[in-house]
PDB file of C-alpha atoms in Angstrom:
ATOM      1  CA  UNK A 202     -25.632  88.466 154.580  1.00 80.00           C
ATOM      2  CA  UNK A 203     -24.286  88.145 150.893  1.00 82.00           C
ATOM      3  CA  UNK A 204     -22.527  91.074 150.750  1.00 83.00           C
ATOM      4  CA  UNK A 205     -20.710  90.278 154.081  1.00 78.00           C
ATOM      5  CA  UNK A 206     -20.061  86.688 152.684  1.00 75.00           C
ATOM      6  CA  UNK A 207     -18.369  88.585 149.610  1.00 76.00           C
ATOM      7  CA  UNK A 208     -16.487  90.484 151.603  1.00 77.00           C
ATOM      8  CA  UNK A 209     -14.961  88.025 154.233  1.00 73.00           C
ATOM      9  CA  UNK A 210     -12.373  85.172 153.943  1.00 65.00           C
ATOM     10  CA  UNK A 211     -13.622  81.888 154.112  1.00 58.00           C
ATOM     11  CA  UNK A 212     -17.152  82.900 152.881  1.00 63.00           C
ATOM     12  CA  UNK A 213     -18.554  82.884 150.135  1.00 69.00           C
ATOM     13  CA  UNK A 214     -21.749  85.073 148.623  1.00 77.00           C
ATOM     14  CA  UNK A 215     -22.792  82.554 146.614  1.00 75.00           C
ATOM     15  CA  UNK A 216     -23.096  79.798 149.238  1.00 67.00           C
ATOM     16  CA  UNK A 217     -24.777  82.103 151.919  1.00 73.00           C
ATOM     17  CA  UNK A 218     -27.304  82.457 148.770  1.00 77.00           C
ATOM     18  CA  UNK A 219     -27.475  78.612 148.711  1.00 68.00           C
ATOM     19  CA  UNK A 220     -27.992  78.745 152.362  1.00 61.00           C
ATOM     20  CA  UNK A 221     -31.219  80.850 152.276  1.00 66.00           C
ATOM     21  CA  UNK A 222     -32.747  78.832 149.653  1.00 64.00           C
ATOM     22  CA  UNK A 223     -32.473  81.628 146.870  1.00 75.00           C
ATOM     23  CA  UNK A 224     -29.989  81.198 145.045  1.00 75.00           C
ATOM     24  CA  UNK A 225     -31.386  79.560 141.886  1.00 71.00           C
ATOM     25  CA  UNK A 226     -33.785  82.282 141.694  1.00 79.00           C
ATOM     26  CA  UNK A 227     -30.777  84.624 141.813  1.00 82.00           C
ATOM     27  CA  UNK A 228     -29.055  83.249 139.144  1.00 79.00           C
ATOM     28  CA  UNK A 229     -32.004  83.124 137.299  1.00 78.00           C
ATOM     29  CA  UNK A 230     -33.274  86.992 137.752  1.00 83.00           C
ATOM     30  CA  UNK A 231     -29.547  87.960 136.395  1.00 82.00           C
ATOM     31  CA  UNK A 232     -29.186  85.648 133.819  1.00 79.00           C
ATOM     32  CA  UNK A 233     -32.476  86.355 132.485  1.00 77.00           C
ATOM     33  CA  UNK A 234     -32.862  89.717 133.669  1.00 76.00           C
ATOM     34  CA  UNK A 235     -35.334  91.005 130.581  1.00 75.00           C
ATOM     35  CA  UNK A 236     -37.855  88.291 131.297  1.00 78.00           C
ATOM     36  CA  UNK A 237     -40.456  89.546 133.476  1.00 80.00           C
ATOM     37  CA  UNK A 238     -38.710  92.592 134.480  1.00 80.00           C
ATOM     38  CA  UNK A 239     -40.333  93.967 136.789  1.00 83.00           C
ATOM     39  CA  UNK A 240     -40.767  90.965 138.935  1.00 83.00           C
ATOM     40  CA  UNK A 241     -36.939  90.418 138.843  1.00 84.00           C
ATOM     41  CA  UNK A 242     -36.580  94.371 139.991  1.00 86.00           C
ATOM     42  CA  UNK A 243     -38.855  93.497 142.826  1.00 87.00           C
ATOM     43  CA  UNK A 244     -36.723  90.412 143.688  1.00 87.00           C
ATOM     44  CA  UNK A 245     -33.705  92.074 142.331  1.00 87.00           C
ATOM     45  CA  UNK A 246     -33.638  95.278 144.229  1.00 89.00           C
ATOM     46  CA  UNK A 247     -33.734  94.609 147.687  1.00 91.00           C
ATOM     47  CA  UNK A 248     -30.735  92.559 147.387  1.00 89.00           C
ATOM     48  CA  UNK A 249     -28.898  94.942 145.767  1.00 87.00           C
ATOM     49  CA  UNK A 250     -29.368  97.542 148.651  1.00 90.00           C
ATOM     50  CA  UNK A 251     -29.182  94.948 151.229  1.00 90.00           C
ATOM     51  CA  UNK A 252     -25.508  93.348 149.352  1.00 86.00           C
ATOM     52  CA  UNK A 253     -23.904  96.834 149.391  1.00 85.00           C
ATOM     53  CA  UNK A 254     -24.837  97.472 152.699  1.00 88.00           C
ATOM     54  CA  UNK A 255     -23.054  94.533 154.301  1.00 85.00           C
ATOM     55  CA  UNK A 256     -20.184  95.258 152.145  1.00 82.00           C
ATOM     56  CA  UNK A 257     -19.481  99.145 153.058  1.00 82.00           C
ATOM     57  CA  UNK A 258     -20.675  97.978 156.902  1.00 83.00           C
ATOM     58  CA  UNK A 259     -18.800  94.874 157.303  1.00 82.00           C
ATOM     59  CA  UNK A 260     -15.590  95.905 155.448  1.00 80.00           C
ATOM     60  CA  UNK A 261     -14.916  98.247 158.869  1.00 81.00           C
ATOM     61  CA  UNK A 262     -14.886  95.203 160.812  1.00 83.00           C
ATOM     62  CA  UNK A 263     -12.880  93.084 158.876  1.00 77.00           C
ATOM     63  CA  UNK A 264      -9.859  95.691 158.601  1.00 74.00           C
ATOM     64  CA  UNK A 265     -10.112  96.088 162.296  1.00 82.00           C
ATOM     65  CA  UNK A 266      -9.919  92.269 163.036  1.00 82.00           C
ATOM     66  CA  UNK A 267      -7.034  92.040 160.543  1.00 75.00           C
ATOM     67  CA  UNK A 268      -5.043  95.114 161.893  1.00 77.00           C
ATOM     68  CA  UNK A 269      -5.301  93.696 165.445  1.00 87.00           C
ATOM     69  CA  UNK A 270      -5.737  90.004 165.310  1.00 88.00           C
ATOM     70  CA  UNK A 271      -4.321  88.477 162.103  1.00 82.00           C
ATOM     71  CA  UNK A 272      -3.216  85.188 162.950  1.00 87.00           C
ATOM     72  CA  UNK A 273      -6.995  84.466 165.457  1.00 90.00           C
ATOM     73  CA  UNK A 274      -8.824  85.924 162.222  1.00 84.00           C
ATOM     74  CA  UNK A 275      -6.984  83.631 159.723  1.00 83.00           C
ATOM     75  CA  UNK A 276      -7.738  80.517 161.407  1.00 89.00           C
ATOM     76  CA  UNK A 277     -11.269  81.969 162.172  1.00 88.00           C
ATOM     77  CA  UNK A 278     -11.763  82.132 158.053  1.00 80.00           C
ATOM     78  CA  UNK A 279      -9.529  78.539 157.692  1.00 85.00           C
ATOM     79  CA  UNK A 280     -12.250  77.081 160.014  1.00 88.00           C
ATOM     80  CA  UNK A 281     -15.448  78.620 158.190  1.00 81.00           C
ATOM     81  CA  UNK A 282     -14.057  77.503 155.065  1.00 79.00           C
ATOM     82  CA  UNK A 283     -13.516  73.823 155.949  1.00 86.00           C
ATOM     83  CA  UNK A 284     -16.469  73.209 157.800  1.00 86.00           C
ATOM     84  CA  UNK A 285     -18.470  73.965 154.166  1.00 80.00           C
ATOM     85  CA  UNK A 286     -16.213  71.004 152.396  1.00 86.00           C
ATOM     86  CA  UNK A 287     -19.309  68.457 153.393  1.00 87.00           C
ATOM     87  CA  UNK A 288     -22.246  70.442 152.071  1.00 82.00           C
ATOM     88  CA  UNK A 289     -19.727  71.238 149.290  1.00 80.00           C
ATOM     89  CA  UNK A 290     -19.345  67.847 148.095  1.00 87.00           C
ATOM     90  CA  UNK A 291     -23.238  66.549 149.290  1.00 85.00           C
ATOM     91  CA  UNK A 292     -24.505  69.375 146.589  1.00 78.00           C
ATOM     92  CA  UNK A 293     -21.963  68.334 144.230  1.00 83.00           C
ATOM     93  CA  UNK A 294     -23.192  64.630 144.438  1.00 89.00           C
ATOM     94  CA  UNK A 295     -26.880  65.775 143.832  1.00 84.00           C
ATOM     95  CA  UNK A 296     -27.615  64.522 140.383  1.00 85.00           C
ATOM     96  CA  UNK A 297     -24.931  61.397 140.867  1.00 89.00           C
ATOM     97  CA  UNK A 298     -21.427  60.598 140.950  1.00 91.00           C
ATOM     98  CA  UNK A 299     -18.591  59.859 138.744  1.00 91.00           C
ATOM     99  CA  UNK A 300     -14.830  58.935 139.513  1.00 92.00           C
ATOM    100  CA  UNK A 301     -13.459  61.277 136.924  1.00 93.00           C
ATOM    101  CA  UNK A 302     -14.964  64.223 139.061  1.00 94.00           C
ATOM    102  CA  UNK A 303     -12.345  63.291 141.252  1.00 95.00           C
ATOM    103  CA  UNK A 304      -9.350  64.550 138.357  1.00 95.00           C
ATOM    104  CA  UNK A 305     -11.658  67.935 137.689  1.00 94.00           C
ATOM    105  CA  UNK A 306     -11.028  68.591 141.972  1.00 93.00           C
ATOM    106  CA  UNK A 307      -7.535  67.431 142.115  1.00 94.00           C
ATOM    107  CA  UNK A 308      -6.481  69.550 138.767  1.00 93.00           C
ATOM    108  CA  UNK A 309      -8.506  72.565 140.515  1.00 88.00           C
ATOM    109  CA  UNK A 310      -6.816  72.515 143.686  1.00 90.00           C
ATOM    110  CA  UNK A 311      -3.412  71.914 142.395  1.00 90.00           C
ATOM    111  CA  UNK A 312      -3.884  74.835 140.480  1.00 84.00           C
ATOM    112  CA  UNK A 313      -4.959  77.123 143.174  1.00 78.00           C
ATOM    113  CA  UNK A 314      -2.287  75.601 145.678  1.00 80.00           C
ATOM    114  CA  UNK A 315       0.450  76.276 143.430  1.00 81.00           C
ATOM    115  CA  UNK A 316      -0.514  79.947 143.292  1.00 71.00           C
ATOM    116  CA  UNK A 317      -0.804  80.140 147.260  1.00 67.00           C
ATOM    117  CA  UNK A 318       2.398  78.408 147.739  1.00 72.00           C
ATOM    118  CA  UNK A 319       4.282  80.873 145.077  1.00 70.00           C
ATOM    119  CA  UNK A 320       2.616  83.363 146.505  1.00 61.00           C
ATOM    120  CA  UNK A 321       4.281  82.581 149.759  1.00 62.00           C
ATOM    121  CA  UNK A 322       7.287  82.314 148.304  1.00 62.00           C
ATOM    122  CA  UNK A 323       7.222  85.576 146.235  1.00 58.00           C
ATOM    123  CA  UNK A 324       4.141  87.299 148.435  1.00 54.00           C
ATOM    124  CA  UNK A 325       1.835  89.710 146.095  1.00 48.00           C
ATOM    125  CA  UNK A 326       0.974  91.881 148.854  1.00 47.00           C
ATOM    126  CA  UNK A 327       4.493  92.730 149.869  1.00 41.00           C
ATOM    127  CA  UNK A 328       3.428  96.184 148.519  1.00 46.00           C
ATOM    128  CA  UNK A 329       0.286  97.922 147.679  1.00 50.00           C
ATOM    129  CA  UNK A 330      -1.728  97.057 145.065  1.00 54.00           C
ATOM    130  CA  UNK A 331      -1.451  99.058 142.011  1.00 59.00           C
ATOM    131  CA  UNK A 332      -4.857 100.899 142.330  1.00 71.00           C
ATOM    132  CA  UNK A 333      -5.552 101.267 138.557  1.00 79.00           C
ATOM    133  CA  UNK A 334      -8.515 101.560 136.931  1.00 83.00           C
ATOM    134  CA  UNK A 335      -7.848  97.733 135.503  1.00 84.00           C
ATOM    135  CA  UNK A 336      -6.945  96.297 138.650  1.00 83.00           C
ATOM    136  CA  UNK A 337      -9.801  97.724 140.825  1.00 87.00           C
ATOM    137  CA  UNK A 338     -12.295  96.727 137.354  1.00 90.00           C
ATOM    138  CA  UNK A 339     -10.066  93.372 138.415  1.00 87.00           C
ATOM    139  CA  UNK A 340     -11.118  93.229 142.211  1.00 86.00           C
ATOM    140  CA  UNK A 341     -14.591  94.606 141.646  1.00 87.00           C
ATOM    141  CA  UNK A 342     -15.180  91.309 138.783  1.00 89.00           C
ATOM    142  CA  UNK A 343     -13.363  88.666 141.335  1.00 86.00           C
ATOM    143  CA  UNK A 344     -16.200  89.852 144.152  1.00 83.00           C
ATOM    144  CA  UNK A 345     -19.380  89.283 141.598  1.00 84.00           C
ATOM    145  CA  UNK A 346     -17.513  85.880 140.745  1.00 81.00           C
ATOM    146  CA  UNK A 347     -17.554  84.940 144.696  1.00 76.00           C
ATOM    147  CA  UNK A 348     -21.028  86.040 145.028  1.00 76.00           C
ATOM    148  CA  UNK A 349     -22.312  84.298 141.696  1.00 78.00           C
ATOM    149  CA  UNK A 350     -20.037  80.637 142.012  1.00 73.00           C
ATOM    150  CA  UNK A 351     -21.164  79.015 145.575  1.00 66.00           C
ATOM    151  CA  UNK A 352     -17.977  78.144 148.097  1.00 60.00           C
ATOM    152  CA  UNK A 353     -15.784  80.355 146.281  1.00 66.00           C
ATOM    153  CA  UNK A 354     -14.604  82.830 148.243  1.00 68.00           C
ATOM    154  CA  UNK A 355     -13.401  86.094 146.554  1.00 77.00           C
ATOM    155  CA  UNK A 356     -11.793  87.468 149.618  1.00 75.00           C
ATOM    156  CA  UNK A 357      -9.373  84.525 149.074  1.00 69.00           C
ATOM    157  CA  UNK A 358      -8.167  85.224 145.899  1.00 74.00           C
ATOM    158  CA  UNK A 359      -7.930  88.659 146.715  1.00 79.00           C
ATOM    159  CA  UNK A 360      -5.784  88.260 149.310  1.00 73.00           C
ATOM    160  CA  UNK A 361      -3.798  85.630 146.533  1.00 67.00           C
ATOM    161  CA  UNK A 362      -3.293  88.699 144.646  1.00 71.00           C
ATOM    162  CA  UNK A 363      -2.368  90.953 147.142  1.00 72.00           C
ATOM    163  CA  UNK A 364      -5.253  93.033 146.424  1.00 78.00           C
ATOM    164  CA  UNK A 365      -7.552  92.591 149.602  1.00 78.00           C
ATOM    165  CA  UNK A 366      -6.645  95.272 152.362  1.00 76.00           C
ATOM    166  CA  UNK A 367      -5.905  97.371 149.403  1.00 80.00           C
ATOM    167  CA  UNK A 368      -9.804  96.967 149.199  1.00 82.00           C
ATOM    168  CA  UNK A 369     -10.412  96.746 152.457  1.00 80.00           C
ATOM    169  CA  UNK A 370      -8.759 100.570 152.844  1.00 81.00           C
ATOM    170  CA  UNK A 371     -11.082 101.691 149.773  1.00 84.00           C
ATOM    171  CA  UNK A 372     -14.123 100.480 151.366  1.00 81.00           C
ATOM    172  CA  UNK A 373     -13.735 101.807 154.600  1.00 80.00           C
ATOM    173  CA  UNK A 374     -12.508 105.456 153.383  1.00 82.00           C
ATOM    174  CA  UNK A 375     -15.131 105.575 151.236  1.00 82.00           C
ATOM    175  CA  UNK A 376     -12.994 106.349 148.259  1.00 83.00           C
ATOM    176  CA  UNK A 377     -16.242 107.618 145.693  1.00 85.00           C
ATOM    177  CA  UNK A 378     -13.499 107.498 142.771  1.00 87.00           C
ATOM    178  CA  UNK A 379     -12.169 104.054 143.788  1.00 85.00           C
ATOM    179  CA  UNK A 380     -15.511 102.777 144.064  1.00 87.00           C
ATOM    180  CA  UNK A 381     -16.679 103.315 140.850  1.00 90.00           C
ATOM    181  CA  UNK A 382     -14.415 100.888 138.885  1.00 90.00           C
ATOM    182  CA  UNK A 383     -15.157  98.145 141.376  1.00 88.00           C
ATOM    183  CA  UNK A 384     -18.611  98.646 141.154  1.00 88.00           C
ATOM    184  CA  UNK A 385     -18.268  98.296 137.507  1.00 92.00           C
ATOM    185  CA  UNK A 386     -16.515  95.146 137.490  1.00 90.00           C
ATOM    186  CA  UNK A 387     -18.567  93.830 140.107  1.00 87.00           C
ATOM    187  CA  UNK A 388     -21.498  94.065 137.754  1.00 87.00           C
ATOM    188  CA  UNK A 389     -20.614  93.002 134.594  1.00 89.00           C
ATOM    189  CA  UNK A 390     -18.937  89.715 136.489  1.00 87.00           C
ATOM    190  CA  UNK A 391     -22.036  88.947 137.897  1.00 84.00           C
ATOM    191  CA  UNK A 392     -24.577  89.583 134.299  1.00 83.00           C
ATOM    192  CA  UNK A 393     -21.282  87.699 132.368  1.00 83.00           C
ATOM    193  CA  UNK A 394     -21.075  84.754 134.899  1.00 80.00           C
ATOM    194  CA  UNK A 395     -24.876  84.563 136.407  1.00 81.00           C
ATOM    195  CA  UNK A 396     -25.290  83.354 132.320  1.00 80.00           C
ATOM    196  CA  UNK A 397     -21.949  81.217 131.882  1.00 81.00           C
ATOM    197  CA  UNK A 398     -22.709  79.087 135.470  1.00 75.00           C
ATOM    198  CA  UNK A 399     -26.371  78.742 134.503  1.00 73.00           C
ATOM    199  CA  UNK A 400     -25.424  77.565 131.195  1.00 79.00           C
ATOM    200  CA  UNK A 401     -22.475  75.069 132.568  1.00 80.00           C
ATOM    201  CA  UNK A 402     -24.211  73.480 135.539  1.00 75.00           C
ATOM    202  CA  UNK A 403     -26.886  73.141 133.294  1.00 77.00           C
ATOM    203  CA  UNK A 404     -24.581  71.050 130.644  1.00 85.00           C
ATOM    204  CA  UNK A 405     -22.104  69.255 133.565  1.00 87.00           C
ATOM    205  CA  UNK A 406     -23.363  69.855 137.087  1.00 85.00           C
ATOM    206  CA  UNK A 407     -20.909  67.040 138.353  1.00 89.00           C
ATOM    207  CA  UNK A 408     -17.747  68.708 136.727  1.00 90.00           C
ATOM    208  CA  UNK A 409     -18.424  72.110 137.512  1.00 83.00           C
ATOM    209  CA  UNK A 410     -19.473  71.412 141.211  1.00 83.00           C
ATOM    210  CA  UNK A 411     -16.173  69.674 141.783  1.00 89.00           C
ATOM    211  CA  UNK A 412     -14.317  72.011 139.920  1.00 85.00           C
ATOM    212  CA  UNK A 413     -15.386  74.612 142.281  1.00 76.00           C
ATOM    213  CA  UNK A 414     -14.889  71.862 145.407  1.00 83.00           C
ATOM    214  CA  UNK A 415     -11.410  72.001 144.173  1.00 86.00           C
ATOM    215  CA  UNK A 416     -10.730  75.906 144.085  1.00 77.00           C
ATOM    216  CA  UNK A 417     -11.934  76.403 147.238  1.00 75.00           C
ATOM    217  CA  UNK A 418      -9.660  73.057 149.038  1.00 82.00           C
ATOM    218  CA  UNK A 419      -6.604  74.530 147.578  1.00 81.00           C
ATOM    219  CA  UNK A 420      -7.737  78.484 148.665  1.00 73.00           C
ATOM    220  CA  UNK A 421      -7.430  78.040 151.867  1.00 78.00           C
ATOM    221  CA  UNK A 422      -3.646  77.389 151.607  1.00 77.00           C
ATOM    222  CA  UNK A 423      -4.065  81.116 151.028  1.00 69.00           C
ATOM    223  CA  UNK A 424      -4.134  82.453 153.982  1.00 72.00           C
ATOM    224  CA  UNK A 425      -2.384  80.198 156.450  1.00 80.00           C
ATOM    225  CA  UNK A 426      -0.206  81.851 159.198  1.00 79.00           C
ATOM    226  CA  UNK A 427       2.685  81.223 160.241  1.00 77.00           C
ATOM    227  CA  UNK A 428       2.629  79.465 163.821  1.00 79.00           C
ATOM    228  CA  UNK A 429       4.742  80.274 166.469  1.00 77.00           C
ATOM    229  CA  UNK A 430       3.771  77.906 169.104  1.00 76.00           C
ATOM    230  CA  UNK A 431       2.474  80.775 171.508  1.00 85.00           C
ATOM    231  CA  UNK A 432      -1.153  81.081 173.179  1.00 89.00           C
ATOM    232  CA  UNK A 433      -1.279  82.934 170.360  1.00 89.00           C
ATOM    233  CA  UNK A 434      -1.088  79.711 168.658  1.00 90.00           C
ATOM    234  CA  UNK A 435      -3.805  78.100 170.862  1.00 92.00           C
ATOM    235  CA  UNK A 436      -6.328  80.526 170.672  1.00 93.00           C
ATOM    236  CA  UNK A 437      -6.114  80.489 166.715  1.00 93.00           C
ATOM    237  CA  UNK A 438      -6.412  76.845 166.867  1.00 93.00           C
ATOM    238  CA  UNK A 439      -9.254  77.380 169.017  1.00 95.00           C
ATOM    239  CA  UNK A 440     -11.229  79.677 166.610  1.00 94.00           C
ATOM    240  CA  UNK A 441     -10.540  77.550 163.680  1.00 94.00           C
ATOM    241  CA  UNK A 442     -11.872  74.680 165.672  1.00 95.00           C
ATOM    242  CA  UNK A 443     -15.080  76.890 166.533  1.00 95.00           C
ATOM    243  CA  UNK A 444     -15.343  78.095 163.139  1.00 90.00           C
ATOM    244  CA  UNK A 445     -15.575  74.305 161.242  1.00 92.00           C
ATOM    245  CA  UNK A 446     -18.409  73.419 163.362  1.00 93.00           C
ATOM    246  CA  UNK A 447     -20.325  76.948 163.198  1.00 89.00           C
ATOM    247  CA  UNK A 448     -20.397  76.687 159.103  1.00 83.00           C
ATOM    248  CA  UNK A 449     -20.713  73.264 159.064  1.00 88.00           C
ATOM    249  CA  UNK A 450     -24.113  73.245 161.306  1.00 87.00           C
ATOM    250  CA  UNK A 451     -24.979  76.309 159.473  1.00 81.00           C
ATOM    251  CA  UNK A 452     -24.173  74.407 156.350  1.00 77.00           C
ATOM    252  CA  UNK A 453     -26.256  71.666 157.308  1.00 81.00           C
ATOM    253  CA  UNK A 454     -29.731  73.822 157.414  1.00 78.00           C
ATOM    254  CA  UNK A 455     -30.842  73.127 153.641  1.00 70.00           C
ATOM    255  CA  UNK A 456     -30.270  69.693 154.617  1.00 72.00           C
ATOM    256  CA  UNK A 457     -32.141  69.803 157.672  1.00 74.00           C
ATOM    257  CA  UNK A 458     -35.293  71.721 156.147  1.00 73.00           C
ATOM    258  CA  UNK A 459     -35.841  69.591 153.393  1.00 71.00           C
ATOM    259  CA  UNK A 460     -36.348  66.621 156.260  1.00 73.00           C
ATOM    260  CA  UNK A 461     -38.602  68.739 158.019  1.00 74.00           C
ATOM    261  CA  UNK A 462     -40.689  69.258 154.819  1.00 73.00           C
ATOM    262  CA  UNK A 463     -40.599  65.586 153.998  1.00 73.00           C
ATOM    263  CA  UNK A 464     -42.114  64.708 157.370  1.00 76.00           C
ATOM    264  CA  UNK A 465     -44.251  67.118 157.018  1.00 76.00           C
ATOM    265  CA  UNK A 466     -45.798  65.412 153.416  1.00 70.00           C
TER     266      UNK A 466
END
């Protein structure tokens, strides 16, 4: 379920992580990955196999959806995404709240909405991605920083750069070569970041949660499509509709347990 929550728009790896109840202990095997080793490779390992599994499988699905349905599958993604915003915010208020975490979200999704909106303007993925050994090292990094930061989703800024059905194509070819590079990056983002996000939520949990609140408002402006006031049109609206209240339900389970357990004490 992580790997497919790397891989697809308007999910993110890291939240799916949050979801399960694991992902402090995920961020915690990586970031301290020498301490108790093999305990963490116990932990570790299954998720590995499991992550690239749902990426290589899921990938298939995703280029077929986007091939044949573009505009439903958008406002599928649009809906997932927004229908996080409340557990987004609820975990971001967990150890209190300040005003000024307001300016840390507003800078953060002004950012990001600028580069969706220029991106419109002057699209990235007008033409194929320049499949370099940087910019796949590039893609590979973005996907561990997805799976490692909760509600961002990497798919997003992917498609921001023009970069995702570039990676969608080397996924589902099975490109060995291709592979490689993005493997690469997609490790050393997640050892570089599992010990950067451990160390700044541990110094300003507010900020950063907000921060990343931010990011992932303004990514959705991503990948809106254009409307032409067809059934098309409808049945997007539809999806999107069905989409916000599937993630935010699913969202809503963390919540939900920890009742359950207090009853239960």
């Amino acid at each position: 379920m992580i790997g497919i929550g790397s891989i697809a728009p308007g999910v993110s790896g890291g939240s799916i992580a949050v979801i399960f109840g694991i992902y402090d202990k995920l961020t915690d095997a990586v970031a301290h990955f020498y301490r108790d080793f093999k305990e963490k490779i116990k932990f570790l390992w299954p998720l590995i196999v499991g992550g690239a599994l749902g990426v290589l499988l899921f990938s298939n699905v995703i280029q077929y959806l986007f091939e044949n349905y573009n505009t439903q599958i958008r406002c599928l993604f649009i809906g997932l995404m927004i229908g996080t915003f409340p557990a987004v915010v609820r975990q971001a208020n967990d150890r209190g709240f300040r005003k000024s975490y307001l300016i840390w979200a507003g800078v953060a999704f002004i950012v990001t909405a600028v580069l969706a909106i220029l991106n419109q303007i002057n699209p990235v993925s007008s033409g194929p991605m320049n499949e370099s050994f940087i910019m796949l090292f590039l893609s590979g990094a973005i996907i561990g920083f997805g799976t490692i930061i909760p509600g961002i989703s990497a798919s997003f800024i992917l498609m921001a750069l023009g970069a995702y059905e570039t990676l969608l194509h080397i996924l589902t070819s099975f490109d060995i070569l291709s592979m490689l590079p993005i493997a690469l990056g997609l490790v050393v983002s997640i050892l570089l970041f599992a010990k950067l996000v451990s160390y700044l939520y541990q110094r300003a949990y507010g900020i950063m949660s907000y921060i990343v609140f931010g990011l992932l408002a303004g990514s959705v402006l991503a990948i809106v499509p254009p409307f032409e006031g067809n059934m098309t049109t409808i049945v997007s609206l539809l999806l999107m509709i069905a989409g916000l209240i599937f993630s935010y339900l699913l969202s809503t389970i963390p919540q939900r347990n920890k009742k359950a357990e207090k009853k239960l004490s």
